[in-house]
mmCIF file of C-alpha atoms in Angstrom:
data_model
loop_
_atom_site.group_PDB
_atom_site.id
_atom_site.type_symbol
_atom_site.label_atom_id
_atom_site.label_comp_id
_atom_site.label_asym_id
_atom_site.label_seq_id
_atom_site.Cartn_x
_atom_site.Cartn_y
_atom_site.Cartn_z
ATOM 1 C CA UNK A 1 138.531 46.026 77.291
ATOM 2 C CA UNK A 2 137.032 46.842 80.680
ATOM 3 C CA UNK A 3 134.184 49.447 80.753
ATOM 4 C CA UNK A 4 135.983 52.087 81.989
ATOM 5 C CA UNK A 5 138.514 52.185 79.237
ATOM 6 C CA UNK A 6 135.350 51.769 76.763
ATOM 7 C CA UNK A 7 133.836 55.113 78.258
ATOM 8 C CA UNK A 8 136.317 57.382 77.203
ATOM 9 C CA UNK A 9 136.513 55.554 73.540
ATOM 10 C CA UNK A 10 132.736 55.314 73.074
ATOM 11 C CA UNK A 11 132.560 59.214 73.792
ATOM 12 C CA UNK A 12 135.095 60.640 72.012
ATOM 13 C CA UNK A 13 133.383 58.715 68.821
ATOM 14 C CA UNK A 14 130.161 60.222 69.608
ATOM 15 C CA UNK A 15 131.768 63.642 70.079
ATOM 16 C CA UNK A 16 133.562 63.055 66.559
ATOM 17 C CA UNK A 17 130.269 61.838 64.741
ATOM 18 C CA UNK A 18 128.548 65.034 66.426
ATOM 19 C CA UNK A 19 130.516 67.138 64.878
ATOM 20 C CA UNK A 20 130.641 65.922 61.565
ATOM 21 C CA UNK A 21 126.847 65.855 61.091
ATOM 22 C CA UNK A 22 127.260 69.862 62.343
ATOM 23 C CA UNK A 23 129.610 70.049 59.845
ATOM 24 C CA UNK A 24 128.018 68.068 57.067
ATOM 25 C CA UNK A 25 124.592 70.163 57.488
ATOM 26 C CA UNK A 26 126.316 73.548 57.378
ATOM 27 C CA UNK A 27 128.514 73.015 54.324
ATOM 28 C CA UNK A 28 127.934 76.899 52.568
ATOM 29 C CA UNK A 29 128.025 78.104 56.464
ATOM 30 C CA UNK A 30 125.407 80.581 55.969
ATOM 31 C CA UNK A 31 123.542 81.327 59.666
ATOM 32 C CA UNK A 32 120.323 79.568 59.784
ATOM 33 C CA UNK A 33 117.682 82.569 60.695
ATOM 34 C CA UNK A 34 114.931 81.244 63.330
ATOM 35 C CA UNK A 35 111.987 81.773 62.282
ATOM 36 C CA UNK A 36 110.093 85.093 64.645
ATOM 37 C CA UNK A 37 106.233 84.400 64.430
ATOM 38 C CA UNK A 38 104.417 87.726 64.157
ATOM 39 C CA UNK A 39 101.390 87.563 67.252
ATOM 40 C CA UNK A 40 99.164 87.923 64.198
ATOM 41 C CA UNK A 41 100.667 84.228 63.414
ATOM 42 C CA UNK A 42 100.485 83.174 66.345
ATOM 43 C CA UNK A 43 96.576 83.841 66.484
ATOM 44 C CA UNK A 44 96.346 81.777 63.626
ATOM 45 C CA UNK A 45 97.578 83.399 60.594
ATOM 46 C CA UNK A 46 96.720 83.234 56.694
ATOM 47 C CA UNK A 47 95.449 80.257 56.753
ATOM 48 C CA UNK A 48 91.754 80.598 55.051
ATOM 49 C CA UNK A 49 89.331 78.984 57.031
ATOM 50 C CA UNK A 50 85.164 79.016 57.216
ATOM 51 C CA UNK A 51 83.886 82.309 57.891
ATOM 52 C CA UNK A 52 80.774 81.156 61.201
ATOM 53 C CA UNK A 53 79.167 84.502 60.533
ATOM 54 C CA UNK A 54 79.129 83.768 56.460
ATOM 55 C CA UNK A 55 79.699 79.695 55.560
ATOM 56 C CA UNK A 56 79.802 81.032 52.109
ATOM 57 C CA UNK A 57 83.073 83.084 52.839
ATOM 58 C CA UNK A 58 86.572 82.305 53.850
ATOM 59 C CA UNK A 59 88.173 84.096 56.348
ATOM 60 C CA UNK A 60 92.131 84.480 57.798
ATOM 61 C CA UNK A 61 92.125 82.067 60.898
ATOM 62 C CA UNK A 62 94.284 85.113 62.890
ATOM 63 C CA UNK A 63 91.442 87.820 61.622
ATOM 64 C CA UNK A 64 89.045 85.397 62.962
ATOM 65 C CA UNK A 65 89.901 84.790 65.988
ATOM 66 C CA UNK A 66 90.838 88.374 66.403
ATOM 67 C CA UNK A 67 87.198 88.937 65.273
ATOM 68 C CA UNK A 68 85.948 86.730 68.097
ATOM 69 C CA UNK A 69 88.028 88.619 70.671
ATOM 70 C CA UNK A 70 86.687 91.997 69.721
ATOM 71 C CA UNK A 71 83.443 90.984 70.110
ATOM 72 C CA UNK A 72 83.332 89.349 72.920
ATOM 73 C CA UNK A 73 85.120 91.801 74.398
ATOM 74 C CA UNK A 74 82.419 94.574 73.436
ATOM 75 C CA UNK A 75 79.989 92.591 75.347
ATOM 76 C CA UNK A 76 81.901 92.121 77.926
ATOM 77 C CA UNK A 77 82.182 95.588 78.307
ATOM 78 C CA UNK A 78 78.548 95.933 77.794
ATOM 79 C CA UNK A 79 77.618 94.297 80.922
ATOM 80 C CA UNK A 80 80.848 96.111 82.703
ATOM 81 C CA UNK A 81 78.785 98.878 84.466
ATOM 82 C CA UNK A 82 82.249 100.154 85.690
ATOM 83 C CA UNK A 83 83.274 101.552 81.827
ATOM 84 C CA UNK A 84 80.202 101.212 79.931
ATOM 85 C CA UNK A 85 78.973 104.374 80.592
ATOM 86 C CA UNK A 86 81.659 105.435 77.922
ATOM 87 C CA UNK A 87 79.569 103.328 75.175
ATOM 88 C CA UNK A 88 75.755 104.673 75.543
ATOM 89 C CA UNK A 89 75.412 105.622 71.674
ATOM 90 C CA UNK A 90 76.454 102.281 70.870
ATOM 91 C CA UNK A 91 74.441 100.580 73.751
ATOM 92 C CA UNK A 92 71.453 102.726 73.054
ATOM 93 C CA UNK A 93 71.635 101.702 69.311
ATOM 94 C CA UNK A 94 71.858 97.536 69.983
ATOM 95 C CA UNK A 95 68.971 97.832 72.415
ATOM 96 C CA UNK A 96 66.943 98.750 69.804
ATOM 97 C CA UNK A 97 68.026 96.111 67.323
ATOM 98 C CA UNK A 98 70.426 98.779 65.205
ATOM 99 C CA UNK A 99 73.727 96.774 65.241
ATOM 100 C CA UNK A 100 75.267 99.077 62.570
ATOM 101 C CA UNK A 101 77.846 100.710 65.065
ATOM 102 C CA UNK A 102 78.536 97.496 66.981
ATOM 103 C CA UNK A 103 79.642 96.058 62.972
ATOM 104 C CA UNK A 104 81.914 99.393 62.582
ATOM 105 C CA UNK A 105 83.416 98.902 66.010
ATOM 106 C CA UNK A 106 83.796 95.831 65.536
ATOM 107 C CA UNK A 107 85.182 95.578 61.818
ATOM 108 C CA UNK A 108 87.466 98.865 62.419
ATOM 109 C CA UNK A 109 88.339 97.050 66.347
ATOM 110 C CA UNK A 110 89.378 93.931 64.024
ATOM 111 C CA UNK A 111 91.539 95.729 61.658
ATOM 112 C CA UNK A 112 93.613 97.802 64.116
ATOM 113 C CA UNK A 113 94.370 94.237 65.985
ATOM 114 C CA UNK A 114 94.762 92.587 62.786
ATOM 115 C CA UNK A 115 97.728 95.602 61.842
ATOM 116 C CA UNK A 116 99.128 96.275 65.225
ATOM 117 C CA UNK A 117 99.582 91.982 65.377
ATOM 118 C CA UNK A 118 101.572 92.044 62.268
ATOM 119 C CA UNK A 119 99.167 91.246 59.375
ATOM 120 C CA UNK A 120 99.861 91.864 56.152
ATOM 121 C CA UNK A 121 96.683 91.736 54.239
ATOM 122 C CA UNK A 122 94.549 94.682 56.174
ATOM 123 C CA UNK A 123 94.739 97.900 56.988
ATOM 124 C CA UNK A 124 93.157 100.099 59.938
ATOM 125 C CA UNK A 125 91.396 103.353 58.135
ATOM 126 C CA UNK A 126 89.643 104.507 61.442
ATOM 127 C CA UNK A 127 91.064 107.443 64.148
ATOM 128 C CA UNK A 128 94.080 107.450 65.674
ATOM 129 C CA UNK A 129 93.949 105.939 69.373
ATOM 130 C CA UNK A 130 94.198 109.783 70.673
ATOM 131 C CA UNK A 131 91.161 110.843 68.893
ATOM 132 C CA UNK A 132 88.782 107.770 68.602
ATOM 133 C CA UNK A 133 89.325 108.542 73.084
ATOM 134 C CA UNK A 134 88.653 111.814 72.737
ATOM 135 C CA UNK A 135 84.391 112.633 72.958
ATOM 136 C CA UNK A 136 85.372 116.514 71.336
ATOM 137 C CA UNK A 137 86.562 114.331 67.730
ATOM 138 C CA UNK A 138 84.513 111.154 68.538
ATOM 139 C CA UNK A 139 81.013 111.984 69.235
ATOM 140 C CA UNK A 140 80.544 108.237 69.924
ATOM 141 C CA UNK A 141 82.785 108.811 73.137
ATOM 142 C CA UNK A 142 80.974 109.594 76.383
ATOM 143 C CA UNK A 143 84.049 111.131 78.046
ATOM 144 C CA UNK A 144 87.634 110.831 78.688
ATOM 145 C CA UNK A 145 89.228 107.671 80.059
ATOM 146 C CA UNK A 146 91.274 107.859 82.948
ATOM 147 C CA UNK A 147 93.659 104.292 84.166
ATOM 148 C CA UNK A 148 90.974 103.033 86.647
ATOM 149 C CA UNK A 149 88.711 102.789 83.012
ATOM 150 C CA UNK A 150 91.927 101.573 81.260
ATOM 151 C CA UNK A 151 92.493 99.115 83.690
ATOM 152 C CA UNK A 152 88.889 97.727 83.735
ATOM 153 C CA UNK A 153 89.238 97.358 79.552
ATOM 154 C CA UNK A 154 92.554 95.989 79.978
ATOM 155 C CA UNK A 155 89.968 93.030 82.737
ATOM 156 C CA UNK A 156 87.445 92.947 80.054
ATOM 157 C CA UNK A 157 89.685 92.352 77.392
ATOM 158 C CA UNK A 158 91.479 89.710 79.294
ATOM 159 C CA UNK A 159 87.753 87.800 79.864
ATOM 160 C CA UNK A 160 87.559 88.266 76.068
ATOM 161 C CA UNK A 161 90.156 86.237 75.238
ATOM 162 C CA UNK A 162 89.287 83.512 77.899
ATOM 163 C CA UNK A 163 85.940 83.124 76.257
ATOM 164 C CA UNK A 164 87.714 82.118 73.294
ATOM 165 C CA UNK A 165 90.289 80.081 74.868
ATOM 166 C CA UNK A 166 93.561 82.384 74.323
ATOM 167 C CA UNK A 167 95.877 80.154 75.751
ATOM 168 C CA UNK A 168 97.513 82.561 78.761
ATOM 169 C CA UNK A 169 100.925 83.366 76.911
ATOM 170 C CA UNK A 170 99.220 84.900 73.663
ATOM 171 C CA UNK A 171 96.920 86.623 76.100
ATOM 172 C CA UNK A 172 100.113 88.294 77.834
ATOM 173 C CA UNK A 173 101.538 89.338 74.166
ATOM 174 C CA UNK A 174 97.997 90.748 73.502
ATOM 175 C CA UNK A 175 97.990 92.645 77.043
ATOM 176 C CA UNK A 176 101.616 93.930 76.091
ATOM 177 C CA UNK A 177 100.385 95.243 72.911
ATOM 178 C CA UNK A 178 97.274 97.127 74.581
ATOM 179 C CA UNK A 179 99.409 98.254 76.958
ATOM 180 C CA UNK A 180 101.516 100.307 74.537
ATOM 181 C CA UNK A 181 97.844 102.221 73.822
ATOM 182 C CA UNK A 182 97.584 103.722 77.777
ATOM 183 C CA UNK A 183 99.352 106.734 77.168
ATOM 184 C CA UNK A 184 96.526 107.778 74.162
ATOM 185 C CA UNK A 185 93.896 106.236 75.417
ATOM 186 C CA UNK A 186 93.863 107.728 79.137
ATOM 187 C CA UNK A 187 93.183 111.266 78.708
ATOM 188 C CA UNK A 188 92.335 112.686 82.012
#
């Protein structure tokens, strides 16, 4: 047999053998569900790992890293003379070596991210977005945010998540989610 007349032989058996093995593999045809990774996943998930701030203690690898975000995202803000001005309770209280509100903000920080990424095993007990903004229900506030300060966190938070290596599409997802906050968070 000449090759051409082999072509149309040797495909129409791999066509036939294709189709049993989609056939043999979905014998009770019930759908096969993908599997939709939660951006809490994504950031690594259940999975217990070494806690750097407490060897003793294991930690979610997603809370982690969210962890290691949020704070380097409030020093990033620190040094960011364009919205710090919003934080000079909590600045005044690290320079003098009181790092009790920089835990808070950072453990209550953690938690939101942890619940607004789709974890399971926290929840977020602080203010609301509107009020935590708002200096008249959170003395810690030093005024209202307008977009220009929204849009400088939004900077910051982005240099956050390079410090830690965020690969660039989980720090788009993350962006989308902060986004959703600019309509409570701007206040002026």
């Amino acid at each position: 047999m000449s090759i051409m007349k082999k072509t149309p032989v040797l495909l129409l058996a791999g066509f036939a053998a294709m189709m049993s093995f989609f056939v043999a593999c979905n014998k009770n045809d019930t759908p096969v569900q993908p599997v939709v990774l939660t951006l809490y996943d994504s950031l690594g998930g259940t999975t217990l790992v070494t806690d750097p701030t407490n060897p003793s203690m294991k930690i979610e690898q997603g809370r982690l890293g969210i962890r290691s975000v949020v704070d380097s995202t409030i020093f990033v803000i620190a040094a960011d003379t364009a919205i710090n001005s919003y934080f000079t309770v909590l600045l005044s209280e690290v320079t003098v070596g009181n790092l009790s509100g920089f835990q808070d903000l950072s453990n209550e920080l953690t938690n939101f991210f942890c619940v607004a990424t789709g974890a399971k095993n926290f929840m977020y007990t602080g203010l609301n977005m509107v009020d935590a903004h708002d200096p008249a229900k959170n003395s810690r506030m030093n005024g209202k945010a307008g977009n220009d300060d929204f849009d400088a966190f939004v900077a910051d938070l982005v240099a956050g998540t390079q410090q830690n290596a965020l690969p660039d599409y989980l720090i788009a997802r993350v962006g989308a989610l902060v986004e959703t906050l600019r309509t409570q968070v701007v206040q002026q």
